[in-house]
């Protein structure tokens, strides 16, 4: 049993190391995000997975797809940059809009906020995989599913060595 | 890839608002393979956008998307549009459009694959739009 627990702990810590390593390598606090809404259809649908980078020197340019968080809210939003105004010293303010939305995102920003800044950006979308993120959405909407999944995984690890 | 434009500007209390009409003639090709179409096995759609880029006293770099279009797999990758009006309001952050001779319009597109990397490609060819020194007062837009 001691061996099984150690084995399990190894798996968990390896997963954690890979995740933290990804955070460092991409420069983004959340290098993999799941698309939560249909505001970027038909390019991205709910449940798609996006891979982000957030290099400090990467300039933000019109047309890029970025993931940002509104100050005070935890939900990452995936939209396209449609306007930028950048000063000589690198200070930049920009506006975003979902491809599938009629209007720009000013309605989503904080009260009185008209532009986003670099600090609001979680990352730039560099690649994507369709459907794969659905698992996260299901686990969020149906927490019982999440517990069941964890129970099954735990049981599998413990019973694996029986034979 | 060619565009022709005419323009007028209208005043707002604090920032310049530009009006641009344009034609777009374009062939979207996969650069590596010359004449082969951009819609290969892993391309789901293209997101095309026309952006205006310019500098002003207030801001060293400004980019504003004036128009965009989603081109799905199966659509013809040739564009032949005439007399298009910009889809979005062309506001400057300040009064930098008045008399600005160096506003460049470029057509770019985002290739959305079925799965994989999301590249942004800029078309070759661009057009400069000089804005006049005076504001138009007639609201004919």
PDB file of C-alpha atoms in Angstrom:
ATOM      1  CA  UNK A   1       0.000   0.000   0.000  1.00  0.00           C
ATOM      2  CA  UNK A   2       2.878   2.318   0.815  1.00  0.00           C
ATOM      3  CA  UNK A   3       4.191   1.789  -2.694  1.00  0.00           C
ATOM      4  CA  UNK A   4       0.813   2.585  -4.264  1.00  0.00           C
ATOM      5  CA  UNK A   5       0.494   5.818  -2.326  1.00  0.00           C
ATOM      6  CA  UNK A   6       3.987   6.853  -3.386  1.00  0.00           C
ATOM      7  CA  UNK A   7       3.186   5.954  -6.968  1.00  0.00           C
ATOM      8  CA  UNK A   8       0.065   8.081  -6.871  1.00  0.00           C
ATOM      9  CA  UNK A   9       1.938  10.972  -5.287  1.00  0.00           C
ATOM     10  CA  UNK A  10       4.572  10.761  -8.031  1.00  0.00           C
ATOM     11  CA  UNK A  11       1.905  11.003 -10.717  1.00  0.00           C
ATOM     12  CA  UNK A  12       0.274  14.000  -9.082  1.00  0.00           C
ATOM     13  CA  UNK A  13       3.534  15.860  -8.549  1.00  0.00           C
ATOM     14  CA  UNK A  14       4.700  15.171 -12.114  1.00  0.00           C
ATOM     15  CA  UNK A  15       1.452  16.616 -13.428  1.00  0.00           C
ATOM     16  CA  UNK A  16       1.913  19.648 -11.214  1.00  0.00           C
ATOM     17  CA  UNK A  17       5.490  20.137 -12.387  1.00  0.00           C
ATOM     18  CA  UNK A  18       4.458  19.971 -16.025  1.00  0.00           C
ATOM     19  CA  UNK A  19       1.695  22.528 -15.425  1.00  0.00           C
ATOM     20  CA  UNK A  20       3.967  24.916 -13.535  1.00  0.00           C
ATOM     21  CA  UNK A  21       6.645  24.440 -16.183  1.00  0.00           C
ATOM     22  CA  UNK A  22       4.144  25.434 -18.855  1.00  0.00           C
ATOM     23  CA  UNK A  23       3.271  28.566 -16.904  1.00  0.00           C
ATOM     24  CA  UNK A  24       6.936  29.576 -16.837  1.00  0.00           C
ATOM     25  CA  UNK A  25       7.665  28.713 -20.461  1.00  0.00           C
ATOM     26  CA  UNK A  26       4.672  30.539 -21.901  1.00  0.00           C
ATOM     27  CA  UNK A  27       4.758  33.460 -19.508  1.00  0.00           C
ATOM     28  CA  UNK A  28       1.044  33.148 -18.955  1.00  0.00           C
ATOM     29  CA  UNK A  29      -0.632  32.442 -15.619  1.00  0.00           C
ATOM     30  CA  UNK A  30      -3.077  30.229 -17.468  1.00  0.00           C
ATOM     31  CA  UNK A  31      -1.456  28.783 -20.579  1.00  0.00           C
ATOM     32  CA  UNK A  32      -4.357  26.519 -21.410  1.00  0.00           C
ATOM     33  CA  UNK A  33      -7.918  27.826 -21.330  1.00  0.00           C
ATOM     34  CA  UNK A  34     -11.277  26.450 -22.281  1.00  0.00           C
ATOM     35  CA  UNK A  35     -13.596  28.535 -24.437  1.00  0.00           C
ATOM     36  CA  UNK A  36     -16.689  29.186 -22.357  1.00  0.00           C
ATOM     37  CA  UNK A  37     -19.016  31.035 -24.680  1.00  0.00           C
ATOM     38  CA  UNK A  38     -20.069  31.194 -28.296  1.00  0.00           C
ATOM     39  CA  UNK A  39     -18.904  34.758 -28.819  1.00  0.00           C
ATOM     40  CA  UNK A  40     -16.101  33.709 -31.149  1.00  0.00           C
ATOM     41  CA  UNK A  41     -18.084  31.388 -33.363  1.00  0.00           C
ATOM     42  CA  UNK A  42     -17.671  29.962 -35.911  1.00  0.00           C
ATOM     43  CA  UNK A  43     -13.950  29.943 -35.167  1.00  0.00           C
ATOM     44  CA  UNK A  44     -14.175  28.689 -31.591  1.00  0.00           C
ATOM     45  CA  UNK A  45     -17.015  26.930 -29.861  1.00  0.00           C
ATOM     46  CA  UNK A  46     -17.795  26.280 -26.237  1.00  0.00           C
ATOM     47  CA  UNK A  47     -15.520  23.489 -25.099  1.00  0.00           C
ATOM     48  CA  UNK A  48     -12.565  24.181 -27.385  1.00  0.00           C
ATOM     49  CA  UNK A  49      -9.134  24.332 -25.840  1.00  0.00           C
ATOM     50  CA  UNK A  50      -6.767  27.245 -26.449  1.00  0.00           C
ATOM     51  CA  UNK A  51      -3.013  27.417 -25.955  1.00  0.00           C
ATOM     52  CA  UNK A  52      -1.688  30.806 -24.931  1.00  0.00           C
ATOM     53  CA  UNK A  53       1.602  32.615 -24.643  1.00  0.00           C
ATOM     54  CA  UNK A  54       2.137  35.879 -22.865  1.00  0.00           C
ATOM     55  CA  UNK A  55       5.639  37.079 -23.632  1.00  0.00           C
ATOM     56  CA  UNK A  56       6.265  40.529 -22.292  1.00  0.00           C
ATOM     57  CA  UNK A  57       7.918  41.758 -25.483  1.00  0.00           C
ATOM     58  CA  UNK A  58       5.216  40.438 -27.807  1.00  0.00           C
ATOM     59  CA  UNK A  59       3.355  43.491 -29.038  1.00  0.00           C
ATOM     60  CA  UNK A  60      -0.429  43.498 -29.017  1.00  0.00           C
ATOM     61  CA  UNK A  61      -1.673  44.152 -32.526  1.00  0.00           C
ATOM     62  CA  UNK A  62      -5.078  44.551 -34.107  1.00  0.00           C
ATOM     63  CA  UNK A  63      -6.516  41.263 -35.309  1.00  0.00           C
ATOM     64  CA  UNK A  64      -4.909  39.122 -32.630  1.00  0.00           C
ATOM     65  CA  UNK A  65      -7.014  36.831 -30.503  1.00  0.00           C
ATOM     66  CA  UNK A  66      -6.311  37.422 -26.835  1.00  0.00           C
ATOM     67  CA  UNK A  67      -7.609  36.106 -23.552  1.00  0.00           C
ATOM     68  CA  UNK A  68      -8.188  38.739 -20.906  1.00  0.00           C
ATOM     69  CA  UNK A  69      -9.787  39.130 -17.509  1.00  0.00           C
ATOM     70  CA  UNK A  70     -11.822  42.131 -16.471  1.00  0.00           C
ATOM     71  CA  UNK A  71     -10.531  43.631 -13.245  1.00  0.00           C
ATOM     72  CA  UNK A  72     -12.355  42.082 -10.363  1.00  0.00           C
ATOM     73  CA  UNK A  73     -13.760  39.155 -12.308  1.00  0.00           C
ATOM     74  CA  UNK A  74     -12.301  35.712 -12.570  1.00  0.00           C
ATOM     75  CA  UNK A  75     -13.680  34.601 -15.901  1.00  0.00           C
ATOM     76  CA  UNK A  76     -11.246  34.680 -18.805  1.00  0.00           C
ATOM     77  CA  UNK A  77     -12.720  36.089 -22.023  1.00  0.00           C
ATOM     78  CA  UNK A  78     -11.465  35.108 -25.455  1.00  0.00           C
ATOM     79  CA  UNK A  79     -11.963  37.876 -28.030  1.00  0.00           C
ATOM     80  CA  UNK A  80     -10.218  39.672 -30.856  1.00  0.00           C
ATOM     81  CA  UNK A  81      -8.368  42.996 -30.593  1.00  0.00           C
ATOM     82  CA  UNK A  82      -9.963  45.527 -32.919  1.00  0.00           C
ATOM     83  CA  UNK A  83      -8.339  48.822 -31.927  1.00  0.00           C
ATOM     84  CA  UNK A  84      -5.018  49.746 -30.410  1.00  0.00           C
ATOM     85  CA  UNK A  85      -3.501  53.063 -29.431  1.00  0.00           C
ATOM     86  CA  UNK A  86       0.096  52.754 -28.345  1.00  0.00           C
ATOM     87  CA  UNK A  87       2.328  55.492 -27.024  1.00  0.00           C
ATOM     88  CA  UNK A  88       6.018  55.810 -27.713  1.00  0.00           C
ATOM     89  CA  UNK A  89       6.926  54.493 -24.291  1.00  0.00           C
ATOM     90  CA  UNK A  90       5.098  51.261 -24.965  1.00  0.00           C
ATOM     91  CA  UNK A  91       1.948  52.089 -22.980  1.00  0.00           C
ATOM     92  CA  UNK A  92      -0.878  50.558 -24.889  1.00  0.00           C
ATOM     93  CA  UNK A  93      -4.637  50.646 -24.601  1.00  0.00           C
ATOM     94  CA  UNK A  94      -6.872  48.507 -26.745  1.00  0.00           C
ATOM     95  CA  UNK A  95     -10.424  47.490 -27.455  1.00  0.00           C
ATOM     96  CA  UNK A  96     -11.729  43.976 -28.033  1.00  0.00           C
ATOM     97  CA  UNK A  97     -14.785  42.377 -29.592  1.00  0.00           C
ATOM     98  CA  UNK A  98     -16.085  38.862 -30.013  1.00  0.00           C
ATOM     99  CA  UNK A  99     -16.337  37.852 -33.672  1.00  0.00           C
ATOM    100  CA  UNK A 100     -19.881  36.681 -33.114  1.00  0.00           C
ATOM    101  CA  UNK A 101     -20.985  39.762 -31.178  1.00  0.00           C
ATOM    102  CA  UNK A 102     -22.627  42.777 -32.754  1.00  0.00           C
ATOM    103  CA  UNK A 103     -20.923  45.291 -30.471  1.00  0.00           C
ATOM    104  CA  UNK A 104     -17.490  45.694 -28.942  1.00  0.00           C
ATOM    105  CA  UNK A 105     -16.676  44.642 -25.406  1.00  0.00           C
ATOM    106  CA  UNK A 106     -17.114  48.004 -23.672  1.00  0.00           C
ATOM    107  CA  UNK A 107     -20.234  46.583 -22.050  1.00  0.00           C
ATOM    108  CA  UNK A 108     -18.140  43.834 -20.478  1.00  0.00           C
ATOM    109  CA  UNK A 109     -15.446  46.053 -19.054  1.00  0.00           C
ATOM    110  CA  UNK A 110     -15.614  47.585 -15.602  1.00  0.00           C
ATOM    111  CA  UNK A 111     -17.913  50.515 -15.003  1.00  0.00           C
ATOM    112  CA  UNK A 112     -16.288  53.551 -16.603  1.00  0.00           C
ATOM    113  CA  UNK A 113     -13.561  51.501 -18.213  1.00  0.00           C
ATOM    114  CA  UNK A 114     -13.254  52.068 -21.938  1.00  0.00           C
ATOM    115  CA  UNK A 115     -10.008  50.304 -22.778  1.00  0.00           C
ATOM    116  CA  UNK A 116      -7.995  47.285 -21.772  1.00  0.00           C
ATOM    117  CA  UNK A 117      -4.340  47.391 -20.831  1.00  0.00           C
ATOM    118  CA  UNK A 118      -1.489  44.933 -20.963  1.00  0.00           C
ATOM    119  CA  UNK A 119      -2.050  43.969 -17.358  1.00  0.00           C
ATOM    120  CA  UNK A 120      -5.513  42.655 -18.149  1.00  0.00           C
ATOM    121  CA  UNK A 121      -4.162  40.171 -20.684  1.00  0.00           C
ATOM    122  CA  UNK A 122      -3.806  36.523 -19.681  1.00  0.00           C
ATOM    123  CA  UNK A 123      -2.260  35.562 -23.002  1.00  0.00           C
ATOM    124  CA  UNK A 124      -2.356  35.482 -26.775  1.00  0.00           C
ATOM    125  CA  UNK A 125      -4.032  32.538 -28.497  1.00  0.00           C
ATOM    126  CA  UNK A 126      -1.412  30.650 -30.474  1.00  0.00           C
ATOM    127  CA  UNK A 127      -3.011  27.289 -31.105  1.00  0.00           C
ATOM    128  CA  UNK A 128      -6.187  25.401 -30.434  1.00  0.00           C
ATOM    129  CA  UNK A 129      -7.783  21.991 -30.167  1.00  0.00           C
ATOM    130  CA  UNK A 130     -11.511  21.562 -30.704  1.00  0.00           C
ATOM    131  CA  UNK A 131     -13.877  19.843 -28.214  1.00  0.00           C
ATOM    132  CA  UNK A 132     -11.142  18.702 -25.813  1.00  0.00           C
ATOM    133  CA  UNK A 133     -12.094  21.280 -23.170  1.00  0.00           C
ATOM    134  CA  UNK A 134     -15.652  19.975 -22.899  1.00  0.00           C
ATOM    135  CA  UNK A 135     -14.567  17.790 -19.999  1.00  0.00           C
ATOM    136  CA  UNK A 136     -13.846  20.873 -17.889  1.00  0.00           C
ATOM    137  CA  UNK A 137     -17.204  22.405 -18.699  1.00  0.00           C
ATOM    138  CA  UNK A 138     -19.057  19.217 -17.812  1.00  0.00           C
ATOM    139  CA  UNK A 139     -17.147  18.976 -14.551  1.00  0.00           C
ATOM    140  CA  UNK A 140     -18.093  22.543 -13.732  1.00  0.00           C
ATOM    141  CA  UNK A 141     -21.748  22.200 -14.558  1.00  0.00           C
ATOM    142  CA  UNK A 142     -22.185  18.802 -12.988  1.00  0.00           C
ATOM    143  CA  UNK A 143     -19.931  18.582  -9.909  1.00  0.00           C
ATOM    144  CA  UNK A 144     -21.176  15.077  -9.174  1.00  0.00           C
ATOM    145  CA  UNK A 145     -19.485  14.031 -12.410  1.00  0.00           C
ATOM    146  CA  UNK A 146     -16.218  15.480 -11.144  1.00  0.00           C
ATOM    147  CA  UNK A 147     -16.372  13.516  -7.889  1.00  0.00           C
ATOM    148  CA  UNK A 148     -17.330  10.352  -9.720  1.00  0.00           C
ATOM    149  CA  UNK A 149     -14.380  10.816 -12.070  1.00  0.00           C
ATOM    150  CA  UNK A 150     -11.981  11.364  -9.171  1.00  0.00           C
ATOM    151  CA  UNK A 151     -13.348   8.319  -7.374  1.00  0.00           C
ATOM    152  CA  UNK A 152     -12.897   6.175 -10.469  1.00  0.00           C
ATOM    153  CA  UNK A 153      -9.345   7.451 -10.985  1.00  0.00           C
ATOM    154  CA  UNK A 154      -8.493   6.835  -7.349  1.00  0.00           C
ATOM    155  CA  UNK A 155      -9.955   3.341  -7.457  1.00  0.00           C
ATOM    156  CA  UNK A 156      -8.073   2.576 -10.655  1.00  0.00           C
ATOM    157  CA  UNK A 157      -4.734   3.589  -9.191  1.00  0.00           C
ATOM    158  CA  UNK A 158      -5.284   1.618  -6.019  1.00  0.00           C
ATOM    159  CA  UNK A 159      -6.561  -1.504  -7.711  1.00  0.00           C
ATOM    160  CA  UNK A 160      -4.026  -1.457 -10.538  1.00  0.00           C
ATOM    161  CA  UNK A 161      -1.389  -3.240  -8.560  1.00  0.00           C
ATOM    162  CA  UNK A 162      -3.632  -5.975  -7.204  1.00  0.00           C
ATOM    163  CA  UNK A 163      -2.923  -8.295 -10.115  1.00  0.00           C
TER     164      UNK A 163
ATOM    165  CA  UNK B   1      -4.123  42.876 -53.827  1.00  0.00           C
ATOM    166  CA  UNK B   2      -5.305  46.414 -54.547  1.00  0.00           C
ATOM    167  CA  UNK B   3      -7.518  48.927 -52.826  1.00  0.00           C
ATOM    168  CA  UNK B   4      -8.793  52.373 -53.696  1.00  0.00           C
ATOM    169  CA  UNK B   5     -10.231  54.735 -51.194  1.00  0.00           C
ATOM    170  CA  UNK B   6     -11.835  58.103 -50.726  1.00  0.00           C
ATOM    171  CA  UNK B   7     -12.531  59.728 -47.450  1.00  0.00           C
ATOM    172  CA  UNK B   8     -13.983  62.549 -45.391  1.00  0.00           C
ATOM    173  CA  UNK B   9     -13.716  63.276 -41.711  1.00  0.00           C
ATOM    174  CA  UNK B  10     -16.338  64.455 -39.286  1.00  0.00           C
ATOM    175  CA  UNK B  11     -15.637  66.309 -36.038  1.00  0.00           C
ATOM    176  CA  UNK B  12     -16.577  65.076 -32.587  1.00  0.00           C
ATOM    177  CA  UNK B  13     -16.056  67.065 -29.407  1.00  0.00           C
ATOM    178  CA  UNK B  14     -12.926  65.267 -28.412  1.00  0.00           C
ATOM    179  CA  UNK B  15     -11.764  62.844 -31.074  1.00  0.00           C
ATOM    180  CA  UNK B  16     -11.617  62.694 -34.814  1.00  0.00           C
ATOM    181  CA  UNK B  17     -13.964  60.358 -36.618  1.00  0.00           C
ATOM    182  CA  UNK B  18     -12.919  59.195 -40.041  1.00  0.00           C
ATOM    183  CA  UNK B  19     -15.077  57.841 -42.820  1.00  0.00           C
ATOM    184  CA  UNK B  20     -13.533  55.637 -45.421  1.00  0.00           C
ATOM    185  CA  UNK B  21     -14.990  53.861 -48.411  1.00  0.00           C
ATOM    186  CA  UNK B  22     -12.958  51.262 -50.185  1.00  0.00           C
ATOM    187  CA  UNK B  23     -12.716  48.581 -52.826  1.00  0.00           C
ATOM    188  CA  UNK B  24     -10.934  45.325 -52.236  1.00  0.00           C
ATOM    189  CA  UNK B  25      -9.598  43.064 -54.918  1.00  0.00           C
ATOM    190  CA  UNK B  26      -7.722  40.157 -53.461  1.00  0.00           C
ATOM    191  CA  UNK B  27      -6.652  36.621 -53.972  1.00  0.00           C
ATOM    192  CA  UNK B  28      -5.916  34.751 -50.774  1.00  0.00           C
ATOM    193  CA  UNK B  29      -3.227  32.243 -51.549  1.00  0.00           C
ATOM    194  CA  UNK B  30      -0.985  30.033 -49.583  1.00  0.00           C
ATOM    195  CA  UNK B  31       2.312  31.843 -50.059  1.00  0.00           C
ATOM    196  CA  UNK B  32       4.476  28.750 -49.923  1.00  0.00           C
ATOM    197  CA  UNK B  33       2.788  27.042 -52.825  1.00  0.00           C
ATOM    198  CA  UNK B  34       2.200  29.871 -55.212  1.00  0.00           C
ATOM    199  CA  UNK B  35      -1.149  29.328 -56.846  1.00  0.00           C
ATOM    200  CA  UNK B  36      -2.497  26.699 -54.501  1.00  0.00           C
ATOM    201  CA  UNK B  37      -5.473  27.841 -52.464  1.00  0.00           C
ATOM    202  CA  UNK B  38      -5.152  28.671 -48.781  1.00  0.00           C
ATOM    203  CA  UNK B  39      -7.955  26.249 -47.901  1.00  0.00           C
ATOM    204  CA  UNK B  40      -5.939  23.093 -47.312  1.00  0.00           C
ATOM    205  CA  UNK B  41      -7.042  20.064 -45.277  1.00  0.00           C
ATOM    206  CA  UNK B  42      -6.470  21.754 -41.941  1.00  0.00           C
ATOM    207  CA  UNK B  43      -8.069  25.142 -42.586  1.00  0.00           C
ATOM    208  CA  UNK B  44     -11.541  25.582 -41.124  1.00  0.00           C
ATOM    209  CA  UNK B  45     -12.010  29.250 -41.977  1.00  0.00           C
ATOM    210  CA  UNK B  46     -10.292  32.586 -42.495  1.00  0.00           C
ATOM    211  CA  UNK B  47     -11.050  35.691 -40.509  1.00  0.00           C
ATOM    212  CA  UNK B  48     -10.240  38.639 -42.776  1.00  0.00           C
ATOM    213  CA  UNK B  49      -9.902  42.186 -41.558  1.00  0.00           C
ATOM    214  CA  UNK B  50      -8.991  45.528 -43.017  1.00  0.00           C
ATOM    215  CA  UNK B  51      -7.023  47.630 -40.573  1.00  0.00           C
ATOM    216  CA  UNK B  52      -5.844  51.207 -40.697  1.00  0.00           C
ATOM    217  CA  UNK B  53      -2.463  51.956 -39.187  1.00  0.00           C
ATOM    218  CA  UNK B  54      -1.098  55.416 -38.470  1.00  0.00           C
ATOM    219  CA  UNK B  55       0.830  57.587 -36.036  1.00  0.00           C
ATOM    220  CA  UNK B  56      -0.367  60.682 -34.269  1.00  0.00           C
ATOM    221  CA  UNK B  57       1.022  63.245 -31.856  1.00  0.00           C
ATOM    222  CA  UNK B  58      -0.830  61.504 -29.042  1.00  0.00           C
ATOM    223  CA  UNK B  59       0.083  57.950 -29.868  1.00  0.00           C
ATOM    224  CA  UNK B  60       3.108  56.517 -31.653  1.00  0.00           C
ATOM    225  CA  UNK B  61       1.101  53.645 -33.112  1.00  0.00           C
ATOM    226  CA  UNK B  62      -2.598  53.279 -33.769  1.00  0.00           C
ATOM    227  CA  UNK B  63      -4.357  50.401 -35.427  1.00  0.00           C
ATOM    228  CA  UNK B  64      -8.076  50.342 -36.052  1.00  0.00           C
ATOM    229  CA  UNK B  65      -9.984  47.508 -37.668  1.00  0.00           C
ATOM    230  CA  UNK B  66     -12.397  49.031 -40.142  1.00  0.00           C
ATOM    231  CA  UNK B  67     -13.998  45.964 -41.611  1.00  0.00           C
ATOM    232  CA  UNK B  68     -13.922  42.215 -41.207  1.00  0.00           C
ATOM    233  CA  UNK B  69     -15.353  39.131 -42.838  1.00  0.00           C
ATOM    234  CA  UNK B  70     -15.438  35.464 -42.075  1.00  0.00           C
ATOM    235  CA  UNK B  71     -14.599  33.261 -45.029  1.00  0.00           C
ATOM    236  CA  UNK B  72     -15.593  29.664 -44.503  1.00  0.00           C
ATOM    237  CA  UNK B  73     -14.025  26.600 -46.042  1.00  0.00           C
ATOM    238  CA  UNK B  74     -15.637  26.218 -49.411  1.00  0.00           C
ATOM    239  CA  UNK B  75     -16.028  29.940 -50.054  1.00  0.00           C
ATOM    240  CA  UNK B  76     -14.215  31.424 -52.985  1.00  0.00           C
ATOM    241  CA  UNK B  77     -10.856  32.793 -51.824  1.00  0.00           C
ATOM    242  CA  UNK B  78     -11.091  35.716 -54.216  1.00  0.00           C
ATOM    243  CA  UNK B  79     -12.531  39.004 -53.059  1.00  0.00           C
ATOM    244  CA  UNK B  80     -14.010  41.517 -55.381  1.00  0.00           C
ATOM    245  CA  UNK B  81     -15.774  44.141 -53.307  1.00  0.00           C
ATOM    246  CA  UNK B  82     -16.586  47.663 -54.360  1.00  0.00           C
ATOM    247  CA  UNK B  83     -17.738  50.757 -52.523  1.00  0.00           C
ATOM    248  CA  UNK B  84     -17.670  49.173 -49.110  1.00  0.00           C
ATOM    249  CA  UNK B  85     -18.217  51.353 -46.091  1.00  0.00           C
ATOM    250  CA  UNK B  86     -16.298  50.650 -42.926  1.00  0.00           C
ATOM    251  CA  UNK B  87     -18.170  48.376 -40.556  1.00  0.00           C
ATOM    252  CA  UNK B  88     -16.862  50.006 -37.410  1.00  0.00           C
ATOM    253  CA  UNK B  89     -16.499  53.609 -36.388  1.00  0.00           C
ATOM    254  CA  UNK B  90     -13.052  54.919 -37.129  1.00  0.00           C
ATOM    255  CA  UNK B  91     -12.429  56.998 -34.002  1.00  0.00           C
ATOM    256  CA  UNK B  92      -9.012  58.305 -33.208  1.00  0.00           C
ATOM    257  CA  UNK B  93      -7.831  58.713 -29.655  1.00  0.00           C
ATOM    258  CA  UNK B  94      -7.619  62.476 -29.994  1.00  0.00           C
ATOM    259  CA  UNK B  95      -7.446  64.593 -33.103  1.00  0.00           C
ATOM    260  CA  UNK B  96      -4.777  62.766 -35.024  1.00  0.00           C
ATOM    261  CA  UNK B  97      -6.687  62.071 -38.215  1.00  0.00           C
ATOM    262  CA  UNK B  98      -7.005  65.653 -39.355  1.00  0.00           C
ATOM    263  CA  UNK B  99      -4.344  66.343 -41.938  1.00  0.00           C
ATOM    264  CA  UNK B 100      -2.753  62.946 -41.408  1.00  0.00           C
ATOM    265  CA  UNK B 101      -1.183  61.984 -44.700  1.00  0.00           C
ATOM    266  CA  UNK B 102       0.106  58.657 -43.623  1.00  0.00           C
ATOM    267  CA  UNK B 103      -2.784  56.387 -42.809  1.00  0.00           C
ATOM    268  CA  UNK B 104      -2.116  52.945 -44.278  1.00  0.00           C
ATOM    269  CA  UNK B 105      -4.797  50.364 -44.904  1.00  0.00           C
ATOM    270  CA  UNK B 106      -3.778  46.710 -44.990  1.00  0.00           C
ATOM    271  CA  UNK B 107      -5.735  43.517 -45.400  1.00  0.00           C
ATOM    272  CA  UNK B 108      -4.781  40.694 -43.056  1.00  0.00           C
ATOM    273  CA  UNK B 109      -6.269  37.414 -42.060  1.00  0.00           C
ATOM    274  CA  UNK B 110      -6.291  34.904 -39.254  1.00  0.00           C
ATOM    275  CA  UNK B 111      -6.093  31.299 -40.405  1.00  0.00           C
ATOM    276  CA  UNK B 112      -8.272  29.153 -38.147  1.00  0.00           C
ATOM    277  CA  UNK B 113      -7.248  25.486 -38.434  1.00  0.00           C
ATOM    278  CA  UNK B 114      -9.313  22.443 -37.549  1.00  0.00           C
ATOM    279  CA  UNK B 115      -6.695  21.968 -34.870  1.00  0.00           C
ATOM    280  CA  UNK B 116      -3.271  23.475 -34.345  1.00  0.00           C
ATOM    281  CA  UNK B 117      -1.499  26.787 -34.663  1.00  0.00           C
ATOM    282  CA  UNK B 118      -3.376  30.062 -35.296  1.00  0.00           C
ATOM    283  CA  UNK B 119      -1.273  32.189 -37.617  1.00  0.00           C
ATOM    284  CA  UNK B 120      -1.919  35.813 -38.564  1.00  0.00           C
ATOM    285  CA  UNK B 121      -0.994  36.683 -42.109  1.00  0.00           C
ATOM    286  CA  UNK B 122      -0.733  40.130 -43.636  1.00  0.00           C
ATOM    287  CA  UNK B 123      -1.522  40.516 -47.289  1.00  0.00           C
ATOM    288  CA  UNK B 124       1.004  42.056 -49.614  1.00  0.00           C
ATOM    289  CA  UNK B 125      -0.045  45.404 -50.935  1.00  0.00           C
ATOM    290  CA  UNK B 126      -1.446  48.271 -48.963  1.00  0.00           C
ATOM    291  CA  UNK B 127      -2.894  51.662 -49.645  1.00  0.00           C
ATOM    292  CA  UNK B 128      -2.232  55.038 -48.093  1.00  0.00           C
ATOM    293  CA  UNK B 129      -5.190  57.214 -47.275  1.00  0.00           C
ATOM    294  CA  UNK B 130      -4.442  60.876 -46.737  1.00  0.00           C
ATOM    295  CA  UNK B 131      -6.974  62.663 -44.566  1.00  0.00           C
ATOM    296  CA  UNK B 132      -7.873  66.233 -45.448  1.00  0.00           C
ATOM    297  CA  UNK B 133      -6.988  69.200 -43.278  1.00  0.00           C
ATOM    298  CA  UNK B 134     -10.551  70.295 -42.739  1.00  0.00           C
ATOM    299  CA  UNK B 135     -13.570  68.683 -41.242  1.00  0.00           C
ATOM    300  CA  UNK B 136     -16.723  67.934 -43.218  1.00  0.00           C
ATOM    301  CA  UNK B 137     -19.745  69.443 -41.673  1.00  0.00           C
ATOM    302  CA  UNK B 138     -22.418  67.767 -43.752  1.00  0.00           C
ATOM    303  CA  UNK B 139     -23.661  64.557 -42.207  1.00  0.00           C
ATOM    304  CA  UNK B 140     -23.999  62.592 -45.397  1.00  0.00           C
ATOM    305  CA  UNK B 141     -22.788  59.287 -44.026  1.00  0.00           C
TER     306      UNK B 141
END
